[in-house]
mmCIF file of C-alpha atoms and ligand atoms in Angstrom:
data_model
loop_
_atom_site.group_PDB
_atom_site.id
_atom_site.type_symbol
_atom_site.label_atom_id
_atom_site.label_comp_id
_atom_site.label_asym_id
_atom_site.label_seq_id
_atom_site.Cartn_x
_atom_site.Cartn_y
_atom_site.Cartn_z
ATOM 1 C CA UNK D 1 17.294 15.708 -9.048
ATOM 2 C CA UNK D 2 17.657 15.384 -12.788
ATOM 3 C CA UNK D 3 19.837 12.603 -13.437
ATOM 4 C CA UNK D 4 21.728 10.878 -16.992
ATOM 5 C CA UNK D 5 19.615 7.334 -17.857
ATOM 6 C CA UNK D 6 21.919 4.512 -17.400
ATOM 7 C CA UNK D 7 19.544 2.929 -20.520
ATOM 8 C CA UNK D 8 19.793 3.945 -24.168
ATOM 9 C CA UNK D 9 17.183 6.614 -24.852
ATOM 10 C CA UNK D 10 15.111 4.294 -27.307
ATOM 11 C CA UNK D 11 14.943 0.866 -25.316
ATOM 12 C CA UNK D 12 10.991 1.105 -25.354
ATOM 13 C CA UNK D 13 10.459 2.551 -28.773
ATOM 14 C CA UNK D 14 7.170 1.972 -30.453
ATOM 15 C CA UNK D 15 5.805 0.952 -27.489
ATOM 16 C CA UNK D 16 2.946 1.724 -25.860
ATOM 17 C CA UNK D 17 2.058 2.056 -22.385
ATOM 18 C CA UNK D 18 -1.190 2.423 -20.031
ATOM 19 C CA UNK D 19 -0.352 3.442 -16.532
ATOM 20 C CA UNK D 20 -3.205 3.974 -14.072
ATOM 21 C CA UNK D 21 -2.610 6.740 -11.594
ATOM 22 C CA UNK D 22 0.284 7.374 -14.302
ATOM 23 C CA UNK D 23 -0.705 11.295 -13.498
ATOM 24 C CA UNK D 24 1.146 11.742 -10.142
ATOM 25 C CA UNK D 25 3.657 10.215 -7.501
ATOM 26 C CA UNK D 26 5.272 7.256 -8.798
ATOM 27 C CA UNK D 27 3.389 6.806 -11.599
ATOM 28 C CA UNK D 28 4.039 9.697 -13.162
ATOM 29 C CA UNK D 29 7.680 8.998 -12.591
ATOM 30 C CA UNK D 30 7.508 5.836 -14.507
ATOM 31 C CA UNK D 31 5.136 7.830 -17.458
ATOM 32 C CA UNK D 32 7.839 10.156 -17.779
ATOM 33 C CA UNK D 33 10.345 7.500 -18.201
ATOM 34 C CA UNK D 34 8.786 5.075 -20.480
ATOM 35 C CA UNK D 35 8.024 8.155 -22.506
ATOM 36 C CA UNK D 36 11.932 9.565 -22.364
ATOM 37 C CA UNK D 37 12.685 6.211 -23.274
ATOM 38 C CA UNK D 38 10.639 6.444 -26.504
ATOM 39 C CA UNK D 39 7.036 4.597 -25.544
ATOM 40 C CA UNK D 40 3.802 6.268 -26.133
ATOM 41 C CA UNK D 41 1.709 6.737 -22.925
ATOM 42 C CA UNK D 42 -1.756 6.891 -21.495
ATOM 43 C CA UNK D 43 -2.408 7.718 -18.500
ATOM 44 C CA UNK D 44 -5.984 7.226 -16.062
ATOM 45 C CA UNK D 45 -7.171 9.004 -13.319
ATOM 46 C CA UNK D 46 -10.025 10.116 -11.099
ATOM 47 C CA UNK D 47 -9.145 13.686 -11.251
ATOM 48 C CA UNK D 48 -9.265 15.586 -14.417
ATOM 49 C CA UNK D 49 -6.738 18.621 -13.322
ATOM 50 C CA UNK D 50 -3.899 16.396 -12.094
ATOM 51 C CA UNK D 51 -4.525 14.219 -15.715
ATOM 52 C CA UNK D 52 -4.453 17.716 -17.447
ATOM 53 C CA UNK D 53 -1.384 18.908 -15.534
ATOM 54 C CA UNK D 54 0.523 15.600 -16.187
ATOM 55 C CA UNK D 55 -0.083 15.677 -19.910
ATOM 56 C CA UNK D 56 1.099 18.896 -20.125
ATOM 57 C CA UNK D 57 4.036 18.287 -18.598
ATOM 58 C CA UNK D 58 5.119 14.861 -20.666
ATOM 59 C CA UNK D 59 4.207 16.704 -23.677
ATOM 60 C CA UNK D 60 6.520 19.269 -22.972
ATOM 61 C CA UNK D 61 9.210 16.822 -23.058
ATOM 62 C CA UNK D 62 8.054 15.438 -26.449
ATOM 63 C CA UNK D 63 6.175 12.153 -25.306
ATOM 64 C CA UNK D 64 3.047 11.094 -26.832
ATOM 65 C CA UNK D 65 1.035 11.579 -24.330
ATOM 66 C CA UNK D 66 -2.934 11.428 -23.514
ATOM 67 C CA UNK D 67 -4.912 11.277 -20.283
ATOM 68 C CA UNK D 68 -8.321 9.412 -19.398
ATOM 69 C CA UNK D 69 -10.393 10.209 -16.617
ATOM 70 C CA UNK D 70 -11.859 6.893 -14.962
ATOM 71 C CA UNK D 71 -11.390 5.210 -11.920
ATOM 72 C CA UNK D 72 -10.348 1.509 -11.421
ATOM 73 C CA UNK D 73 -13.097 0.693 -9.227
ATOM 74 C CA UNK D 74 -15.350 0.433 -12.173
ATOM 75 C CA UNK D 75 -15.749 -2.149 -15.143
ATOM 76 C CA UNK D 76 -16.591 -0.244 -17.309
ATOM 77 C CA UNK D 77 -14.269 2.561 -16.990
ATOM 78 C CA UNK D 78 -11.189 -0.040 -17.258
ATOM 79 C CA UNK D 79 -13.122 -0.859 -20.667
ATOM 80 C CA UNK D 80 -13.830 2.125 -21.863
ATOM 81 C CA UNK D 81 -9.568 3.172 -20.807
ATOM 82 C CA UNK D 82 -8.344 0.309 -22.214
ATOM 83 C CA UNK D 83 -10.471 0.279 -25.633
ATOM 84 C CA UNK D 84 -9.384 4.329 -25.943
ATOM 85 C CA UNK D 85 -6.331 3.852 -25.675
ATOM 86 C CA UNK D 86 -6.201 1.173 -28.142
ATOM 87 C CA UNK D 87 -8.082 3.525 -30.542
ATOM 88 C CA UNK D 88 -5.572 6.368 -30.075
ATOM 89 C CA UNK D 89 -2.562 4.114 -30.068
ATOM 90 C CA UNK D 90 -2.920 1.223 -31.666
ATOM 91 C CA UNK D 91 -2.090 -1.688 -28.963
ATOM 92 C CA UNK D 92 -0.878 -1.728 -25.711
ATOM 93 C CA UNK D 93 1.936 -3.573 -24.639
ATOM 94 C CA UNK D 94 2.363 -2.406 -21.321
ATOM 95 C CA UNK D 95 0.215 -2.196 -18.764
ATOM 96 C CA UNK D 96 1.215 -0.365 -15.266
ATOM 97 C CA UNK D 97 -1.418 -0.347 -12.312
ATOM 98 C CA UNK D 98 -0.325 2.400 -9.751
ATOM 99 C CA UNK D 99 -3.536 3.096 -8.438
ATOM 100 C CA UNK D 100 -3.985 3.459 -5.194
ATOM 101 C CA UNK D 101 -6.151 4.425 -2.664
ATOM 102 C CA UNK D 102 -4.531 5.855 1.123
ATOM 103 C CA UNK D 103 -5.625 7.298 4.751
ATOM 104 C CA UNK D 104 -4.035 6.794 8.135
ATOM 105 C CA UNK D 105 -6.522 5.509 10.033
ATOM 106 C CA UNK D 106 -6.609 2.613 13.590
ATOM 107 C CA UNK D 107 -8.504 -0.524 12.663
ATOM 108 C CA UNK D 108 -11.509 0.469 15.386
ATOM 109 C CA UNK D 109 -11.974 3.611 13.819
ATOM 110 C CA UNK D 110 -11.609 1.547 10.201
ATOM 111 C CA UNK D 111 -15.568 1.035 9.048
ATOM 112 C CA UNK D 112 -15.896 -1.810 6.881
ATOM 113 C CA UNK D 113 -16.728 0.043 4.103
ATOM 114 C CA UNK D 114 -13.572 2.398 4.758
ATOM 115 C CA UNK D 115 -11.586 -0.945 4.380
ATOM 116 C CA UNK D 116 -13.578 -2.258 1.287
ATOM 117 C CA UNK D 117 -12.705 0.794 -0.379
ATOM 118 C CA UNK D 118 -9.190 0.809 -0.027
ATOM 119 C CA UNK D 119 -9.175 -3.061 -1.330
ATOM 120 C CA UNK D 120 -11.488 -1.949 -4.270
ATOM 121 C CA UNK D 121 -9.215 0.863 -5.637
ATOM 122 C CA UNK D 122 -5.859 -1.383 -5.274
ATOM 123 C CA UNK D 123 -6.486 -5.007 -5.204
ATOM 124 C CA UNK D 124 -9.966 -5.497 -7.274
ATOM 125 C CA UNK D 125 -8.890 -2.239 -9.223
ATOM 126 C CA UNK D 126 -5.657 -3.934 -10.048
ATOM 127 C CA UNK D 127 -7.455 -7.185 -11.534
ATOM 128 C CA UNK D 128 -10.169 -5.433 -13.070
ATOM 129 C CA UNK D 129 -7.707 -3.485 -15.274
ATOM 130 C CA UNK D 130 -5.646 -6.489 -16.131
ATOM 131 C CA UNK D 131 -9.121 -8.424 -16.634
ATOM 132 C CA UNK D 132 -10.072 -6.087 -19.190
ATOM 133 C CA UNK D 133 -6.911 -5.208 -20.826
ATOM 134 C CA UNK D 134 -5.785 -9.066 -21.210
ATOM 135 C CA UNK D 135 -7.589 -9.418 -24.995
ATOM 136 C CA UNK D 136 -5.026 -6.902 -25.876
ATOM 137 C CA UNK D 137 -1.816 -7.337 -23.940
ATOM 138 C CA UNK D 138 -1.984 -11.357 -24.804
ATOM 139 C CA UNK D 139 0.389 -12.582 -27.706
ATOM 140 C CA UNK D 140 -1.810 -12.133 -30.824
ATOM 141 C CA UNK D 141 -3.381 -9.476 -29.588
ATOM 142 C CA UNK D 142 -4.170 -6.520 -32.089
ATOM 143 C CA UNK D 143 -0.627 -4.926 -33.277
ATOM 144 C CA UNK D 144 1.004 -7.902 -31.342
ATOM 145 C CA UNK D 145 3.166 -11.139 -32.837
ATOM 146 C CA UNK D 146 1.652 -14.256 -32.710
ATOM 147 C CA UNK D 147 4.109 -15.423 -29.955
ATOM 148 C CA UNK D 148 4.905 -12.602 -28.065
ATOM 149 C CA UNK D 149 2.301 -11.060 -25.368
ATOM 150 C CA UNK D 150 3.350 -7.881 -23.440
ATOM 151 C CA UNK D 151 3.733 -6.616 -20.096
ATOM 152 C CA UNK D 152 1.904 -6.021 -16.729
ATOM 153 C CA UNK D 153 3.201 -4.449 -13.707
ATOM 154 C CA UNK D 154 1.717 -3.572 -10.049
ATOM 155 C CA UNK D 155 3.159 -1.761 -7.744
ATOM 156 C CA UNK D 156 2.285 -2.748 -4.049
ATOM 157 C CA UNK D 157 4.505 -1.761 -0.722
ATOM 158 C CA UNK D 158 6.374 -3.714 2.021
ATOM 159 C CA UNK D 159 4.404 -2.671 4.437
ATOM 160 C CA UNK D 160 1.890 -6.130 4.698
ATOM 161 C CA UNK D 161 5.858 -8.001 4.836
ATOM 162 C CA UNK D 162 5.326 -7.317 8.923
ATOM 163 C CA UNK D 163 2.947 -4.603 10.018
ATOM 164 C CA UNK D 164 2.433 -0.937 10.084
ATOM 165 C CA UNK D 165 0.697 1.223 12.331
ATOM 166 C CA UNK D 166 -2.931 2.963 11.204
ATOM 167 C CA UNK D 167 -2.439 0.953 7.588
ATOM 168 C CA UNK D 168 -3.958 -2.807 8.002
ATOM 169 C CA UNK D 169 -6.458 -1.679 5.270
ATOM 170 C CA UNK D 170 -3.841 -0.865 2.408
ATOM 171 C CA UNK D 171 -1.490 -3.913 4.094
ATOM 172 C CA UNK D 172 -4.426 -6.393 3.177
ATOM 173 C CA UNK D 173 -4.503 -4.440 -0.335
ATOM 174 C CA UNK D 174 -1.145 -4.676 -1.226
ATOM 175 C CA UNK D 175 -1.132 -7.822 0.277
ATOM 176 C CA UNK D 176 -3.487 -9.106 -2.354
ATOM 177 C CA UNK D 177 -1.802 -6.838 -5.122
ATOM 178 C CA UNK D 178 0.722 -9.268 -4.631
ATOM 179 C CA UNK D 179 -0.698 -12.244 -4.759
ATOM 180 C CA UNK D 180 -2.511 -10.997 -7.884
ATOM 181 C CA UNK D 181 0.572 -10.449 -9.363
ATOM 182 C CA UNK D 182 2.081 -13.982 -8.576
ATOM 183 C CA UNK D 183 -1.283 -15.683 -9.703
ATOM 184 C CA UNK D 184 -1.394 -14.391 -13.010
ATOM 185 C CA UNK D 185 2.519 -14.029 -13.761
ATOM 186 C CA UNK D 186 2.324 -18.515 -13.322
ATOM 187 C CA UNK D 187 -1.191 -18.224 -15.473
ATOM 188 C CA UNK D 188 -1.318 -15.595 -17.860
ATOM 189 C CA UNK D 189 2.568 -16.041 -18.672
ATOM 190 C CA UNK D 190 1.891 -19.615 -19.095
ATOM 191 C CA UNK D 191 -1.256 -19.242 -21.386
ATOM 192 C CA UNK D 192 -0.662 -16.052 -22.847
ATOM 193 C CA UNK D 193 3.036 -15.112 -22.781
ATOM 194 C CA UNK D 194 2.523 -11.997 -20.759
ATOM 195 C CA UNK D 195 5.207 -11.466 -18.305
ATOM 196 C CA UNK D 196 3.471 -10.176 -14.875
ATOM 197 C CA UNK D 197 5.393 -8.165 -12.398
ATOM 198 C CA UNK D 198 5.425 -6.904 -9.467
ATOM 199 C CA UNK D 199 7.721 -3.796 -7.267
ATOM 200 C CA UNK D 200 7.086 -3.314 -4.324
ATOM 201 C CA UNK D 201 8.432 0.203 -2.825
ATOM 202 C CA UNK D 202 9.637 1.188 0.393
ATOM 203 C CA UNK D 203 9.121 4.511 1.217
ATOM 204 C CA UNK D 204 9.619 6.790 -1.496
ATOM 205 C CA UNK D 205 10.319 10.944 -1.393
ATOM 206 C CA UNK D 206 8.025 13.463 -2.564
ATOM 207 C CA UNK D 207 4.766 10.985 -2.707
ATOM 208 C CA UNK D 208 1.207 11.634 -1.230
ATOM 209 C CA UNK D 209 1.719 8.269 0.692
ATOM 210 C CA UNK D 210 5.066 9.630 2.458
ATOM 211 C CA UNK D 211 3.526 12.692 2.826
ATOM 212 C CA UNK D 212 0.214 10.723 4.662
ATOM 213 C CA UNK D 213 2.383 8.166 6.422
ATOM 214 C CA UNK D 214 5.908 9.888 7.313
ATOM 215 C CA UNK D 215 5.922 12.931 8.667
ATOM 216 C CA UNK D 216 9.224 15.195 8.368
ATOM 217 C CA UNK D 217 10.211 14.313 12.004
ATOM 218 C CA UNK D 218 10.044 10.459 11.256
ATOM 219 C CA UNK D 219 11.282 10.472 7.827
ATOM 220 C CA UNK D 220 14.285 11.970 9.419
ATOM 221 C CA UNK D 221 14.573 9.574 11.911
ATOM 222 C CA UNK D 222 13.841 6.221 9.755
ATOM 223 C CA UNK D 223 16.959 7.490 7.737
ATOM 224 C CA UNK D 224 19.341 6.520 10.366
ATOM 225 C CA UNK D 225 18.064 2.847 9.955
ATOM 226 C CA UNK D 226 18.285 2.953 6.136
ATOM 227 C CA UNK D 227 20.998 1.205 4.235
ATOM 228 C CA UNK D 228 22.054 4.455 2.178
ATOM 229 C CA UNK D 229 20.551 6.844 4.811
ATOM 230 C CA UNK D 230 18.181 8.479 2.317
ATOM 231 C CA UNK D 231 14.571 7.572 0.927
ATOM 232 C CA UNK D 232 14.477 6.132 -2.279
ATOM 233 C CA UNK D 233 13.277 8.092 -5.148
ATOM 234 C CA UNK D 234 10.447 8.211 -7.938
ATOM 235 C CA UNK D 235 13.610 7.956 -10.630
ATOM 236 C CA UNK D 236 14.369 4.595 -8.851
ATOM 237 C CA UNK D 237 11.391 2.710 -9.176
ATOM 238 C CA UNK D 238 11.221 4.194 -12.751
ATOM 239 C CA UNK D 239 14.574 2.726 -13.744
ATOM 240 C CA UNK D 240 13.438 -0.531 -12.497
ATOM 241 C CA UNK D 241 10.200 -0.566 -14.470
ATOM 242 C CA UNK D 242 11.446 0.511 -17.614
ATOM 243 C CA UNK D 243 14.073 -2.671 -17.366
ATOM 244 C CA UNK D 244 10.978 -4.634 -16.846
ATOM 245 C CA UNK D 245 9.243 -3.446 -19.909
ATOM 246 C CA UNK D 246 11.935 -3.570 -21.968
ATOM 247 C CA UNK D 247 12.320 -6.660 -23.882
ATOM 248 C CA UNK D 248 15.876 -7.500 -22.034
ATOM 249 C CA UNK D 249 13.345 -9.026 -19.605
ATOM 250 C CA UNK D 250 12.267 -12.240 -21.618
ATOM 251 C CA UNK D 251 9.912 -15.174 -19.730
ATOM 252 C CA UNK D 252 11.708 -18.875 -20.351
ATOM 253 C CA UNK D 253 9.750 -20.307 -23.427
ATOM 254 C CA UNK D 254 10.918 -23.360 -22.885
ATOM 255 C CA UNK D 255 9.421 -24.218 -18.933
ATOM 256 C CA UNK D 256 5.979 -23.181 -20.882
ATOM 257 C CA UNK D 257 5.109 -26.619 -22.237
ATOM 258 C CA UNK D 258 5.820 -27.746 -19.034
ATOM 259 C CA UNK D 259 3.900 -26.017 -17.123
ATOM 260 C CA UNK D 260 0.809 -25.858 -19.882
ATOM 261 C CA UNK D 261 1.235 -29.815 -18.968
ATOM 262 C CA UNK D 262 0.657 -29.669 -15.396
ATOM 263 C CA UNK D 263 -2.469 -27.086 -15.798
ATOM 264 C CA UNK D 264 -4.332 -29.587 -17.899
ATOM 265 C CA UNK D 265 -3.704 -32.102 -15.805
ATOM 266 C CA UNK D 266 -5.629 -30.216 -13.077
ATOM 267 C CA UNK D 267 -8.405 -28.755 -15.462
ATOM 268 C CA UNK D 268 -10.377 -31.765 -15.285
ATOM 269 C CA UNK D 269 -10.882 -30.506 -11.500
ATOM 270 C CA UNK D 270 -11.763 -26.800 -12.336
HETATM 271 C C1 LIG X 1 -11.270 6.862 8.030
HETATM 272 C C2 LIG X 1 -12.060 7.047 5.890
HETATM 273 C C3 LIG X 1 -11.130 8.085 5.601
HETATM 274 C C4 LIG X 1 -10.239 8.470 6.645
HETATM 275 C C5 LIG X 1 -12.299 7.721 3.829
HETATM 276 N N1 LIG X 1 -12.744 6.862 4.757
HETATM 277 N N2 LIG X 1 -11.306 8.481 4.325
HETATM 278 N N3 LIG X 1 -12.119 6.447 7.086
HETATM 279 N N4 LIG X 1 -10.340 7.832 7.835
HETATM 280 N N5 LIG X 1 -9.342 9.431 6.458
HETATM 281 C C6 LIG X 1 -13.846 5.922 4.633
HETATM 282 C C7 LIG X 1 -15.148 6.689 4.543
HETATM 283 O O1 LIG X 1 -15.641 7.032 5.809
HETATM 284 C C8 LIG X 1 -16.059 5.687 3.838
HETATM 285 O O2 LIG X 1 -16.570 4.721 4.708
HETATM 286 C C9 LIG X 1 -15.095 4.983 2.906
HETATM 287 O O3 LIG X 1 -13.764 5.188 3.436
HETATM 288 C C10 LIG X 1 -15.147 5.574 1.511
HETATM 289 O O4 LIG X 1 -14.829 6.953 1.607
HETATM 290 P P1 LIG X 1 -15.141 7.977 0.415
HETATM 291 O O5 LIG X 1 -14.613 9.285 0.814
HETATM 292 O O6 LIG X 1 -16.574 7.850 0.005
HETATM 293 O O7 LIG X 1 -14.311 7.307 -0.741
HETATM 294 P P2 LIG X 1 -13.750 7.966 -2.027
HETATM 295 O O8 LIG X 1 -14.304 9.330 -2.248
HETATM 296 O O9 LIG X 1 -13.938 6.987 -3.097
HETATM 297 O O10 LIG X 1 -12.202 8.144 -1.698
HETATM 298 C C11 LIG X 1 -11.339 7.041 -1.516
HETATM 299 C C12 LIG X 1 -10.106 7.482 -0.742
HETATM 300 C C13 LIG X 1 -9.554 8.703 -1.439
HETATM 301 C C14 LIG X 1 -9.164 6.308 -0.685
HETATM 302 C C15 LIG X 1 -10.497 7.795 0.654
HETATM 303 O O11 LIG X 1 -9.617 9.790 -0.610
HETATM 304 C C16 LIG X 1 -8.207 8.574 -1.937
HETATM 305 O O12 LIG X 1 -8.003 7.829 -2.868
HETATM 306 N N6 LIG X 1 -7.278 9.337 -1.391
HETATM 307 C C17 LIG X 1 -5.977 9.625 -1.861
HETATM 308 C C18 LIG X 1 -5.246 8.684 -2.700
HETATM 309 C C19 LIG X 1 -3.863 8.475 -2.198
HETATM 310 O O13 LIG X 1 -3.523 8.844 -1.079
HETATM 311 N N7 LIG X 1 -3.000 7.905 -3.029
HETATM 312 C C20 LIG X 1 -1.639 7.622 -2.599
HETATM 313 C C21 LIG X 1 -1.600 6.247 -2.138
HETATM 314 S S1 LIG X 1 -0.072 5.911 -1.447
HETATM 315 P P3 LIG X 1 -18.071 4.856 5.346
HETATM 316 O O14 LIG X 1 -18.202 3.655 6.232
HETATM 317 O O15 LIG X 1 -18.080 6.141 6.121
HETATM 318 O O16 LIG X 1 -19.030 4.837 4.213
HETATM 319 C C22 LIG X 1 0.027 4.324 -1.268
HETATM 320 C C23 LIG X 1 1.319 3.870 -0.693
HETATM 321 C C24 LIG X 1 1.086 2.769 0.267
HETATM 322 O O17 LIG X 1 -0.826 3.600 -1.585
HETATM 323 C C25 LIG X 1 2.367 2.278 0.867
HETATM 324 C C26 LIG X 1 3.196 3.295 1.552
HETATM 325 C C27 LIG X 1 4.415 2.778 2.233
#
């Protein structure tokens, strides 16, 4: 369903934007918005056709767009992503990891290495693209004010708030998504001025992972226990990530000095 922005159309103009699975589900919903909303985008991906495919599409809408095949699993892909897309755009200011990695599967039948994969696209994938993208996205970085340091958001679940059936692999990942996000949000917002954020999504509509984890019969049914007796949408988490990456979301400068106090007070222990 197409529906009006509740934002004004140029709330993220001259910004730009690197979203990592940015070429389907809900990261291509927030691509598209950030790039209605005037940012430039870049998007990465392991497959080249669904890159090509969402390119095509936000360029038919008029949004800067370019796509870079890589996957998060590997250093030097989140390099070589991050340092392109600094090269084609100039900076980045926001970076969105929406990676993830997803099969139904009981913990016996689970190999370790099943598991380890699932942590290394989502969790290490998620640090290993803020790791490398952090000389940019820091205040001072290239194209950025000496004061002001950009954005990073990851998008985990709910389903590690309890526990979900045939999922305690991507529970544990999104698990430690989120504490990723808290970590660096006290650190890198302290010491850098980069706000670090986190949504985490109930089920959403027309996504691979509701396609994987609800089938028709129990999407139908989990309705009757939902608050507005519908899934939520792509366009929903969207909205809320283009409030966070607009600059009406602004850290407190002030608790900063604080808190700078109270980390070198414990960096004689480090
Ligand atoms: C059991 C499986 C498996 C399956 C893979 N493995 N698929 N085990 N059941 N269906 C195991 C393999 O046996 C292997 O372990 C290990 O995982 C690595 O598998 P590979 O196929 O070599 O890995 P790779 O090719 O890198 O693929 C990774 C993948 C991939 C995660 C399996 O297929 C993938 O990314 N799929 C789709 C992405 C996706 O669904 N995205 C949407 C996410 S939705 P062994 O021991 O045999 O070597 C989402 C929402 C969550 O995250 C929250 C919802 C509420």
């Amino acid at each position: 369903m197409e529906w009006e922005s509740p934002f004004k159309s140029d709330i993220l103009k001259g910004k730009v934007a690197l979203l990592t699975g940015g070429g389907s589900g809900i990261g291509l919903g927030i691509s598209t918005e950030f790039g209605k909303h005037g940012a430039s985008v870049a998007i990465m991906g392991r497959r080249k056709s669904v890159l090509d495919s969402a390119v095509s599409y936000l360029q038919s809408l008029g949004i800067p767009a370019i796509g870079f095949e890589g996957d998060v699993r590997k250093q030097e892909d989140a390099k070589r992503v991050v340092e392109l897309t600094v090269k084609q755009f100039g900076k980045i200011d926001i970076l969105v990891n929406a990676a993830a990695g997803n099969f139904l599967v009981s913990p016996e039948d689970l190999s370790p290495n099943g598991f380890r994969t699932v942590l290394d696209i989502d969790s290490v994938g998620t640090f290993t693209m803020c790791h490398e993208a952090l000389n940019y996205i820091k205040k001072g970085g290239p194209g950025r004010s000496s004061t002001s340091g950009g954005m990073i958001l990851n998008i985990s679940a709910t389903l590690h708030y309890t526990a979900s059936w045939y999922q305690i692999h991507v529970a544990a990942a999104k698990a430690a998504v989120d504490a990723v996000t808290r970590n660096l949000a006290l650190e890198w917002g302290t010491d850098y001025d980069i706000r670090v954020n986190g949504i985490a999504p109930g089920p959403i509509g027309d996504t691979a992972g509701m396609r994987k984890l609800g089938p028709e019969e129990i999407s139908n049914k989990s309705k009757e226990y939902m608050p507005l007796y519908k899934l939520g949408e792509k366009y929903d988490i969207a909205m809320a990530a283009l409030y966070l990456a607009s600059d009406a979301d602004r850290g407190e400068k002030e608790q900063k000095e604080e808190r700078r106090r109270v980390k070198k007070g414990l960096a004689g222990n480090v």
